[in-house]
């Protein structure tokens, strides 16, 4: 008997044995009253829920296998897994033949004068990271002075804005003193050295609680730091606070209340990176780190008027960060200027040997690179939609005028046509993967401890997500690849395109395909910020950052920040 015959006979024997077992199980399946054994009627209900129409003979054949499958699923659910354990697969935003960055990674600080400093630290509360960096580098101010100023502002304004979960004062003062000592000795680590920052409270911090914004995790403490936290410490940054997030990365409501928008404190700051958006706009930190699955960097950046960068999926390691949806979760900076985002990204990108989704793709930031080399598109659907609002339309016409003045020629593009299937993809992935990520919370009954208990809140999502068939999840992944191909065709040879946040399919599509995006200020309306968005090719953040920097320098919107006054809200 040759190898092929042996394999064939082995497979046949296994199939016969399985069939025999299934027959015996089917014969034995007459459920006793009061037991939880499956019945034909149960399968009929399940078929109705899933939109299928199997016949009764087919259900009879399925019954024994379903009984065994249910036992197998229960065994999997009851297994113990550490929160850092990822699935044995990952999404890849790269397509064959798509142009990728080459060469060595590196980031250059733009040329500029050191900011004039009055000697009053609070005058720097809203300064950009770039300006703060030059002041510290030139020893015009110490990291300790800057850190104490931000700690004081955090204590003063966070009770009103509800954007801080844990103040890391002891750690911050220790890190600041170390930065001052190193800088005085000529050991300057780079632009982030000595800069105070805030972390969204889903990044693990050793010995400091990480609450996920949810009551069941209020006292959760890890014995390690998230990779992003490690990298920022290595860059010399100073962690001053764990900032609030909507519970389990949804919205701006956490167990401490609703995080508020410093421009209008009676309103929420959007989410789920609610604290990073609010604290950065309020001048309580030098910069912050947020995360996004479906709008959680973009939305609070838009609402709070901060410059937010959602990098390419697979650009920044998520090791030590709360997992919500493994194939869509991304980490990125939320700052007060475009170049700030570039400098933070340069400190946190790249593989760590743990997060398998992260690729070893170069990131190069050259703020003086020729602008006119950029090939830029315009999202026709979004700019047509904004015409319906006369006041906002005037703002975006000015955006196009500024870009034209920079020598940018815009090529109209159309994103892939929306279909019911494409519109369903994000929910399928988030519902199914989040149900898996928080299966233990579901089975323990602790979902009842979450603040929100509505049809659109996590408890319902996790319960519904656990019913999505694996075969449909895989089918959705196939549709996702089709969307990737269509997006690649839409963008063609462009480097990036300009759009209006939330007025086309852009947010959903790019979170599914993994494209990077940058939002920054382009105006004010009724006392609130108005934002423009630049979307880049996969792993080409430098294009949107370069275009965003040129736009920012041609305007002055990024210099305007809320005039905070303590008030009851």
Coordinates of C-alpha atoms in Angstrom, one line a residue:
X1 CA 0.0 0.0 0.0
X2 CA 1.5 3.3 -1.0
X3 CA 1.3 6.6 1.0
X4 CA -1.7 8.0 -0.9
X5 CA -3.7 4.7 -0.5
X6 CA -2.8 4.6 3.2
X7 CA -4.1 8.2 3.7
X8 CA -7.3 7.5 1.8
X9 CA -8.1 4.3 3.8
X10 CA -7.3 6.1 7.1
X11 CA -9.6 8.9 6.2
X12 CA -12.4 6.5 5.2
X13 CA -12.0 4.6 8.4
X14 CA -12.3 7.8 10.4
X15 CA -15.4 8.9 8.5
X16 CA -17.1 5.5 9.1
X17 CA -16.2 5.6 12.8
X18 CA -17.6 9.1 13.1
X19 CA -20.8 8.1 11.3
X20 CA -21.2 5.1 13.6
X21 CA -20.8 7.4 16.6
X22 CA -23.3 9.8 15.2
X23 CA -25.9 7.0 14.5
X24 CA -25.6 5.8 18.1
X25 CA -26.0 9.3 19.4
X26 CA -29.0 10.0 17.3
X27 CA -30.6 6.8 18.5
X28 CA -30.0 7.8 22.1
X29 CA -31.3 11.3 21.7
X30 CA -34.7 11.2 23.2
X31 CA -34.4 14.0 25.7
X32 CA -35.8 13.5 29.1
X33 CA -38.2 16.1 30.4
X34 CA -36.5 18.9 32.2
X35 CA -33.0 18.3 30.6
X36 CA -31.2 20.8 28.4
X37 CA -30.8 18.2 25.6
X38 CA -31.3 19.6 22.1
X39 CA -34.4 18.8 20.1
X40 CA -35.6 19.0 16.5
X41 CA -37.7 22.0 17.6
X42 CA -34.6 23.8 19.0
X43 CA -32.9 23.4 15.7
X44 CA -35.9 24.8 13.9
X45 CA -35.8 27.9 16.1
X46 CA -32.1 28.3 15.4
X47 CA -32.7 28.0 11.7
X48 CA -35.2 30.8 11.9
X49 CA -32.8 33.0 13.9
X50 CA -30.1 32.5 11.3
X51 CA -32.4 32.8 8.3
X52 CA -32.1 29.2 7.0
X53 CA -34.7 26.7 6.0
X54 CA -33.5 23.2 6.6
X55 CA -36.0 20.3 6.3
X56 CA -36.9 18.1 9.2
X57 CA -35.0 15.1 7.9
X58 CA -31.9 17.3 7.6
X59 CA -32.4 18.5 11.1
X60 CA -32.6 15.0 12.4
X61 CA -29.2 14.2 10.8
X62 CA -27.8 17.4 12.3
X63 CA -29.1 16.8 15.8
X64 CA -26.4 14.4 17.0
X65 CA -23.6 16.4 15.5
X66 CA -25.1 19.6 17.0
X67 CA -25.2 17.9 20.4
X68 CA -21.5 17.1 20.1
X69 CA -20.6 20.5 18.7
X70 CA -22.4 22.2 21.5
X71 CA -20.3 20.2 24.0
X72 CA -17.2 21.2 22.2
X73 CA -18.1 24.9 22.2
X74 CA -18.8 24.7 25.9
X75 CA -15.4 23.2 26.5
X76 CA -13.7 26.0 24.5
X77 CA -15.7 28.7 26.4
X78 CA -14.7 27.3 29.8
X79 CA -11.0 27.3 29.0
X80 CA -8.8 29.9 30.8
X81 CA -7.1 32.4 28.5
X82 CA -4.9 35.4 29.5
X83 CA -6.3 38.7 28.3
X84 CA -3.2 39.2 26.0
X85 CA -3.8 36.0 24.0
X86 CA -4.7 36.8 20.4
X87 CA -6.4 34.5 17.9
X88 CA -4.1 32.4 15.6
X89 CA -4.8 34.7 12.7
X90 CA -4.7 38.4 11.8
X91 CA -6.0 40.7 9.2
X92 CA -3.5 42.0 6.6
X93 CA -4.2 45.4 4.9
X94 CA -1.6 44.8 2.2
X95 CA -2.5 43.6 -1.2
X96 CA -0.2 42.0 -3.8
X97 CA 1.4 44.6 -6.0
X98 CA 0.5 47.6 -3.8
X99 CA 3.4 50.1 -3.4
X100 CA 5.0 50.0 0.1
X101 CA 7.5 52.3 1.7
X102 CA 11.1 51.3 1.4
X103 CA 14.4 52.5 2.9
X104 CA 15.3 53.3 6.4
X105 CA 12.9 54.6 9.0
X106 CA 13.6 58.0 10.5
X107 CA 11.9 61.2 11.7
X108 CA 13.3 64.7 11.4
X109 CA 12.1 67.7 13.5
X110 CA 11.1 70.6 11.4
X111 CA 13.2 73.7 11.5
X112 CA 11.9 76.5 13.6
X113 CA 12.6 79.0 16.3
X114 CA 12.3 78.1 20.0
X115 CA 9.1 79.5 21.4
X116 CA 9.5 82.7 23.5
X117 CA 8.8 81.7 27.1
X118 CA 7.6 84.1 29.8
X119 CA 8.8 81.9 32.7
X120 CA 5.2 81.2 33.6
X121 CA 4.7 77.4 33.0
X122 CA 0.9 77.6 32.5
X123 CA 1.4 79.8 29.5
X124 CA 2.6 76.6 27.7
X125 CA -0.5 74.6 28.5
X126 CA -1.7 74.6 24.9
X127 CA 1.8 74.6 23.2
X128 CA 2.4 71.9 20.7
X129 CA 4.7 69.0 21.4
X130 CA 7.2 70.5 18.9
X131 CA 7.4 73.8 20.8
X132 CA 7.6 72.1 24.2
X133 CA 10.3 69.8 22.8
X134 CA 12.5 72.8 21.7
X135 CA 12.1 74.5 25.0
X136 CA 13.2 71.4 26.9
X137 CA 16.0 70.6 24.5
X138 CA 17.3 74.2 24.9
X139 CA 16.8 73.9 28.7
X140 CA 14.5 76.9 28.8
X141 CA 12.2 74.9 31.0
X142 CA 12.6 71.6 32.8
X143 CA 10.5 68.5 32.4
X144 CA 9.7 68.7 36.1
X145 CA 8.3 72.3 35.8
X146 CA 6.2 71.2 32.8
X147 CA 5.0 68.1 34.5
X148 CA 4.0 69.9 37.7
X149 CA 2.1 72.4 35.6
X150 CA 0.1 69.7 33.8
X151 CA -0.5 67.8 37.0
X152 CA -1.9 71.0 38.6
X153 CA -4.2 71.5 35.6
X154 CA -5.3 67.9 35.7
X155 CA -6.3 68.2 39.3
X156 CA -8.0 71.5 38.6
X157 CA -10.1 70.7 35.6
X158 CA -10.5 66.9 35.5
X159 CA -13.3 67.0 38.2
X160 CA -15.3 69.1 35.8
X161 CA -14.4 67.3 32.6
X162 CA -14.3 63.8 34.0
X163 CA -11.4 62.9 31.7
X164 CA -9.0 61.3 34.2
X165 CA -9.3 57.9 35.8
X166 CA -6.0 57.8 37.6
X167 CA -3.4 60.5 38.1
X168 CA 0.1 59.0 38.0
X169 CA 1.7 61.7 39.9
X170 CA 4.5 59.8 41.7
X171 CA 5.6 58.0 38.5
X172 CA 5.4 61.3 36.5
X173 CA 7.6 63.2 38.9
X174 CA 10.1 60.3 39.0
X175 CA 10.3 60.2 35.1
X176 CA 10.5 64.0 34.9
X177 CA 13.4 64.2 37.3
X178 CA 15.2 61.5 35.4
X179 CA 14.6 63.3 32.1
X180 CA 16.0 66.6 33.6
X181 CA 19.1 64.8 34.9
X182 CA 19.8 63.1 31.5
X183 CA 19.2 66.3 29.5
X184 CA 21.5 68.3 31.8
X185 CA 24.2 65.6 31.3
X186 CA 23.8 65.9 27.5
X187 CA 21.9 62.6 27.1
X188 CA 19.0 63.9 25.0
X189 CA 16.8 61.1 23.8
X190 CA 14.8 63.1 21.2
X191 CA 11.7 65.2 20.7
X192 CA 9.6 63.3 23.3
X193 CA 12.1 63.5 26.0
X194 CA 10.5 65.1 29.1
X195 CA 7.1 65.6 27.5
X196 CA 4.1 64.8 29.7
X197 CA 1.5 62.6 28.1
X198 CA -1.8 60.8 28.9
X199 CA -2.7 57.2 28.1
X200 CA -6.2 55.9 27.3
X201 CA -7.1 53.7 30.2
X202 CA -7.0 50.4 28.2
X203 CA -3.1 50.4 28.0
X204 CA -1.6 48.3 30.7
X205 CA 0.6 50.1 33.2
X206 CA 2.6 48.1 35.6
X207 CA 1.3 48.5 39.2
X208 CA -1.2 51.2 38.1
X209 CA -4.8 50.2 37.5
X210 CA -6.2 49.8 34.0
X211 CA -10.0 50.0 34.2
X212 CA -11.2 49.8 30.6
X213 CA -13.7 52.4 31.8
X214 CA -15.9 49.6 33.2
X215 CA -17.0 48.8 36.7
X216 CA -16.0 45.1 36.5
X217 CA -12.4 46.2 35.9
X218 CA -12.3 49.1 38.3
X219 CA -9.5 47.6 40.4
X220 CA -7.6 45.7 37.6
X221 CA -3.9 46.0 37.9
X222 CA -1.3 44.4 35.5
X223 CA 2.3 43.5 36.4
X224 CA 3.6 44.8 33.0
X225 CA 3.4 47.8 30.7
X226 CA 1.8 47.8 27.3
X227 CA 4.4 48.0 24.5
X228 CA 3.4 51.5 23.5
X229 CA 3.9 52.6 27.2
X230 CA 7.3 51.0 27.1
X231 CA 8.3 52.7 23.9
X232 CA 7.2 56.1 25.1
X233 CA 9.1 55.7 28.3
X234 CA 12.2 54.7 26.3
X235 CA 11.7 57.9 24.3
X236 CA 11.8 59.9 27.6
X237 CA 8.1 60.8 27.7
X238 CA 6.5 61.3 31.1
X239 CA 3.2 59.6 31.9
X240 CA 1.0 61.9 34.0
X241 CA -2.5 60.3 33.8
X242 CA -4.6 57.3 32.7
X243 CA -7.3 59.0 30.8
X244 CA -11.0 58.1 30.6
X245 CA -12.6 56.0 27.9
X246 CA -16.2 55.0 27.2
X247 CA -16.7 51.7 29.0
X248 CA -15.0 48.8 27.0
X249 CA -14.3 51.3 24.2
X250 CA -17.7 52.6 23.4
X251 CA -18.9 56.2 23.6
X252 CA -17.8 58.7 26.3
X253 CA -19.7 57.3 29.3
X254 CA -17.6 55.4 31.8
X255 CA -18.3 54.3 35.4
X256 CA -17.2 57.7 36.6
X257 CA -19.7 59.6 34.4
X258 CA -19.6 61.3 31.0
X259 CA -16.3 62.7 29.8
X260 CA -16.9 66.3 28.7
X261 CA -15.9 68.5 25.8
X262 CA -13.8 71.5 27.0
X263 CA -15.3 73.7 24.3
X264 CA -18.8 73.1 25.7
X265 CA -18.6 71.2 29.0
X266 CA -22.4 70.5 29.1
X267 CA -21.8 68.1 26.2
X268 CA -19.9 64.8 25.9
X269 CA -16.4 64.5 24.2
X270 CA -17.4 61.6 22.1
X271 CA -15.5 58.3 22.2
X272 CA -14.2 56.0 22.9
X273 CA -10.9 57.9 23.3
X274 CA -13.0 60.4 25.2
X275 CA -10.3 61.3 27.8
X276 CA -7.4 61.7 25.4
X277 CA -9.5 64.0 23.2
X278 CA -10.8 66.1 26.1
X279 CA -7.5 66.3 28.0
X280 CA -5.5 67.2 24.9
X281 CA -7.9 70.0 23.9
X282 CA -8.1 71.3 27.5
X283 CA -4.3 71.7 27.7
X284 CA -4.0 69.0 30.5
X285 CA -1.3 67.0 28.7
X286 CA 1.4 67.5 26.1
X287 CA -0.2 64.7 23.9
X288 CA -2.2 61.6 24.4
X289 CA -2.6 58.1 23.0
X290 CA -6.0 56.8 21.8
X291 CA -7.2 53.7 20.0
X292 CA -9.7 53.1 17.3
X293 CA -11.8 50.2 16.1
X294 CA -14.5 52.2 14.3
X295 CA -14.1 55.9 14.9
X296 CA -12.6 56.0 18.4
X297 CA -9.7 58.3 17.5
X298 CA -11.4 60.2 14.6
X299 CA -14.7 61.0 16.4
X300 CA -13.3 62.5 19.7
X301 CA -10.6 64.3 17.7
X302 CA -13.4 65.9 15.6
X303 CA -15.5 66.8 18.6
X304 CA -12.7 68.2 20.7
X305 CA -10.8 69.8 17.8
X306 CA -7.5 67.9 18.3
X307 CA -5.3 66.6 15.6
X308 CA -5.7 62.8 15.5
X309 CA -3.8 60.2 13.5
X310 CA -5.2 56.7 13.1
X311 CA -2.3 54.8 11.6
X312 CA -2.4 51.9 9.2
X313 CA -3.7 48.7 10.7
X314 CA -0.6 46.8 11.7
X315 CA 1.6 49.8 12.1
X316 CA 1.6 50.0 16.0
X317 CA 1.8 47.0 18.3
X318 CA -1.3 46.5 20.5
X319 CA 0.5 44.2 23.0
X320 CA -0.8 45.1 26.4
X321 CA -3.8 47.0 25.1
X322 CA -7.4 45.8 25.7
X323 CA -8.6 43.8 22.8
X324 CA -12.0 44.6 21.3
X325 CA -11.8 43.5 17.7
X326 CA -8.4 41.9 16.8
X327 CA -8.8 42.5 13.1
X328 CA -9.8 46.2 13.4
X329 CA -8.1 47.6 16.6
X330 CA -5.5 50.3 16.0
X331 CA -3.4 52.6 18.3
X332 CA -2.5 56.2 17.5
X333 CA -1.6 59.7 18.7
X334 CA -4.0 62.6 19.6
X335 CA -2.2 65.9 19.7
X336 CA -2.4 69.7 19.1
X337 CA -0.5 69.8 15.8
X338 CA 0.2 67.6 12.8
X339 CA 3.9 67.3 13.4
X340 CA 3.3 66.2 17.0
X341 CA 1.4 63.2 15.6
X342 CA 4.3 62.3 13.3
X343 CA 6.9 62.5 16.1
X344 CA 4.7 60.3 18.4
X345 CA 4.2 57.7 15.6
X346 CA 7.9 57.6 15.0
X347 CA 8.4 56.5 18.6
X348 CA 5.7 53.8 18.8
X349 CA 5.5 52.1 15.4
X350 CA 7.1 48.8 14.3
X351 CA 7.0 45.1 15.3
X352 CA 7.6 44.0 18.9
X353 CA 7.7 40.2 18.3
X354 CA 4.3 39.8 20.1
X355 CA 1.6 41.4 18.0
X356 CA 1.6 39.3 14.8
X357 CA -0.4 41.9 12.9
X358 CA 2.5 44.4 12.9
X359 CA 4.8 44.5 9.9
X360 CA 8.4 45.7 9.7
X361 CA 7.5 48.5 7.3
X362 CA 9.6 51.8 7.4
X363 CA 8.1 55.0 8.6
X364 CA 9.9 58.2 7.3
X365 CA 9.0 61.7 8.4
X366 CA 10.6 64.5 6.5
X367 CA 8.6 67.7 7.1
X368 CA 10.5 69.6 4.4
X369 CA 9.9 67.0 1.6
X370 CA 8.5 68.5 -1.7
X371 CA 4.8 69.1 -1.3
X372 CA 4.1 69.3 -5.0
X373 CA 5.1 65.6 -5.5
X374 CA 1.9 64.5 -3.7
X375 CA -0.9 63.2 -5.9
X376 CA -4.1 64.1 -4.0
X377 CA -7.7 63.1 -4.6
X378 CA -11.0 64.6 -3.3
X379 CA -13.9 62.5 -2.0
X380 CA -16.8 63.7 -4.3
X381 CA -19.5 62.2 -2.2
X382 CA -18.4 63.9 1.0
X383 CA -18.0 67.3 -0.5
X384 CA -21.3 67.1 -2.3
X385 CA -23.0 66.2 1.0
X386 CA -21.6 69.2 2.8
X387 CA -23.1 71.6 0.3
X388 CA -26.5 71.0 2.1
X389 CA -25.2 73.0 5.1
X390 CA -24.5 76.5 3.9
X391 CA -22.4 77.5 6.9
X392 CA -20.2 74.4 6.8
X393 CA -20.0 74.5 3.0
X394 CA -18.3 77.9 3.2
X395 CA -15.7 76.4 5.6
X396 CA -14.9 73.5 3.3
X397 CA -14.7 75.8 0.2
X398 CA -12.0 77.7 2.1
X399 CA -10.2 74.4 2.7
X400 CA -10.1 73.7 -1.1
X401 CA -9.0 77.3 -1.7
X402 CA -6.0 76.8 0.8
X403 CA -5.1 73.5 -0.9
X404 CA -5.2 75.2 -4.3
X405 CA -2.9 78.0 -3.0
X406 CA -0.4 75.3 -1.9
X407 CA -0.3 74.1 -5.5
X408 CA -2.3 71.0 -4.9
X409 CA -4.4 69.7 -7.8
X410 CA -7.3 67.6 -6.6
X411 CA -8.5 64.6 -8.6
X412 CA -12.1 63.6 -7.9
X413 CA -12.5 60.0 -6.7
X414 CA -15.5 57.8 -5.9
X415 CA -15.2 55.3 -3.0
X416 CA -16.6 51.8 -3.6
X417 CA -20.4 51.8 -3.9
X418 CA -22.2 51.1 -0.6
X419 CA -24.1 47.8 -0.5
X420 CA -26.1 46.2 2.3
X421 CA -23.3 43.6 2.6
X422 CA -20.5 46.2 2.9
X423 CA -22.6 48.2 5.4
X424 CA -22.9 45.1 7.5
X425 CA -19.3 44.1 7.7
X426 CA -18.0 46.2 10.5
X427 CA -20.9 45.1 12.8
X428 CA -20.3 41.5 12.1
X429 CA -16.6 41.7 12.9
X430 CA -17.0 43.9 16.0
X431 CA -19.9 41.9 17.3
X432 CA -18.3 38.5 16.8
X433 CA -14.8 39.4 17.9
X434 CA -15.9 41.5 20.9
X435 CA -18.1 38.6 22.1
X436 CA -15.1 36.4 22.0
X437 CA -12.8 38.9 23.7
X438 CA -15.3 39.4 26.6
X439 CA -16.8 35.9 26.7
X440 CA -15.7 35.5 30.3
X441 CA -17.5 38.7 31.3
X442 CA -20.6 37.4 29.6
X443 CA -20.5 33.9 31.2
X444 CA -19.8 35.3 34.6
X445 CA -22.9 37.4 34.7
X446 CA -20.9 40.6 35.2
X447 CA -22.3 42.2 32.1
X448 CA -25.0 43.5 34.4
X449 CA -22.4 45.7 36.1
X450 CA -21.9 47.8 33.0
X451 CA -23.4 51.3 33.1
X452 CA -25.2 51.0 29.8
X453 CA -27.9 48.3 29.4
X454 CA -29.6 49.2 26.1
X455 CA -30.1 47.5 22.7
X456 CA -27.0 49.3 21.4
X457 CA -24.8 48.7 24.4
X458 CA -22.1 46.0 24.9
X459 CA -24.2 43.5 27.0
X460 CA -26.6 43.1 24.0
X461 CA -23.8 43.2 21.5
X462 CA -21.8 40.4 23.2
X463 CA -24.9 38.2 23.5
X464 CA -25.9 38.7 19.9
X465 CA -22.3 38.5 18.7
X466 CA -21.9 35.0 20.2
X467 CA -24.7 33.7 17.8
X468 CA -22.9 34.7 14.6
X469 CA -22.0 31.5 12.7
X470 CA -18.3 31.0 12.0
X471 CA -19.1 30.3 8.3
X472 CA -20.8 33.7 8.0
X473 CA -17.8 35.4 9.7
X474 CA -15.5 33.8 7.1
X475 CA -17.8 34.9 4.3
X476 CA -17.7 38.4 5.6
X477 CA -13.9 38.2 5.6
X478 CA -14.0 37.3 1.9
X479 CA -16.2 40.3 1.3
X480 CA -13.7 42.4 3.2
X481 CA -11.0 41.4 0.8
X482 CA -13.2 42.4 -2.1
X483 CA -13.7 45.8 -0.5
X484 CA -9.9 46.1 -0.1
X485 CA -9.5 45.5 -3.9
X486 CA -12.2 48.0 -4.7
X487 CA -10.6 50.7 -2.4
X488 CA -7.2 50.1 -4.1
X489 CA -8.9 50.6 -7.4
X490 CA -10.6 53.8 -6.3
X491 CA -7.4 55.3 -5.0
X492 CA -5.3 54.2 -8.0
X493 CA -1.9 55.9 -8.0
X494 CA -3.0 58.7 -5.6
X495 CA -0.9 59.3 -2.5
X496 CA -3.9 60.5 -0.5
X497 CA -7.3 62.2 -0.6
X498 CA -9.2 64.9 1.2
X499 CA -12.6 64.3 2.7
X500 CA -15.2 65.7 5.2
X501 CA -15.5 63.5 8.3
X502 CA -18.6 61.3 8.5
X503 CA -20.2 62.5 5.2
X504 CA -19.3 59.4 3.1
X505 CA -18.5 55.7 3.6
X506 CA -14.9 56.7 4.3
X507 CA -14.8 56.0 8.1
X508 CA -16.3 52.5 7.8
X509 CA -14.4 51.5 4.7
X510 CA -11.0 52.7 5.9
X511 CA -11.4 51.0 9.3
X512 CA -12.2 47.8 7.4
X513 CA -9.4 48.1 4.9
X514 CA -6.8 49.5 7.3
X515 CA -6.0 52.8 5.6
X516 CA -4.5 55.6 7.7
X517 CA -6.2 58.9 8.3
X518 CA -5.5 62.3 9.8
X519 CA -8.1 64.8 11.1
X520 CA -7.1 68.3 11.9
X521 CA -8.8 71.7 12.4
X522 CA -10.1 73.8 9.5
X523 CA -12.6 76.2 11.1
X524 CA -15.0 77.0 13.9
X525 CA -18.8 77.0 13.8
X526 CA -21.1 78.1 16.7
X527 CA -18.1 78.0 19.1
X528 CA -17.1 74.4 18.2
X529 CA -14.3 73.0 16.0
X530 CA -14.7 72.0 12.4
X531 CA -12.3 69.4 11.0
X532 CA -10.9 68.2 7.7
X533 CA -9.7 64.7 7.0
X534 CA -6.8 63.4 4.9
X535 CA -6.7 59.6 4.0
X536 CA -3.5 57.9 2.8
X537 CA -2.5 54.7 1.1
X538 CA -1.7 51.7 3.2
X539 CA 1.5 52.3 5.3
X540 CA 2.0 55.8 3.8
X541 CA 1.2 58.0 6.8
X542 CA 4.0 60.4 5.7
X543 CA 1.8 61.6 2.8
X544 CA -1.2 62.7 4.9
X545 CA 1.1 64.1 7.5
X546 CA 3.0 66.1 5.0
X547 CA -0.2 67.5 3.4
X548 CA -1.7 68.1 6.8
X549 CA 1.4 70.0 8.0
X550 CA 1.3 72.2 4.9
X551 CA -2.4 72.9 5.4
X552 CA -1.8 73.7 9.1
X553 CA 1.0 76.1 8.4
X554 CA -1.2 77.9 5.9
X555 CA -3.9 78.5 8.5
X556 CA -4.1 79.4 12.2
X557 CA -6.9 77.2 13.5
X558 CA -4.6 74.9 15.5
X559 CA -3.6 77.9 17.6
X560 CA -7.1 78.4 19.0
X561 CA -8.1 76.5 22.1
X562 CA -10.9 76.6 24.7
X563 CA -10.9 79.2 27.4
X564 CA -11.5 76.9 30.4
X565 CA -13.5 78.2 33.3
X566 CA -14.5 76.1 36.3
X567 CA -18.2 75.7 36.3
X568 CA -20.9 73.2 37.4
X569 CA -22.1 71.0 34.7

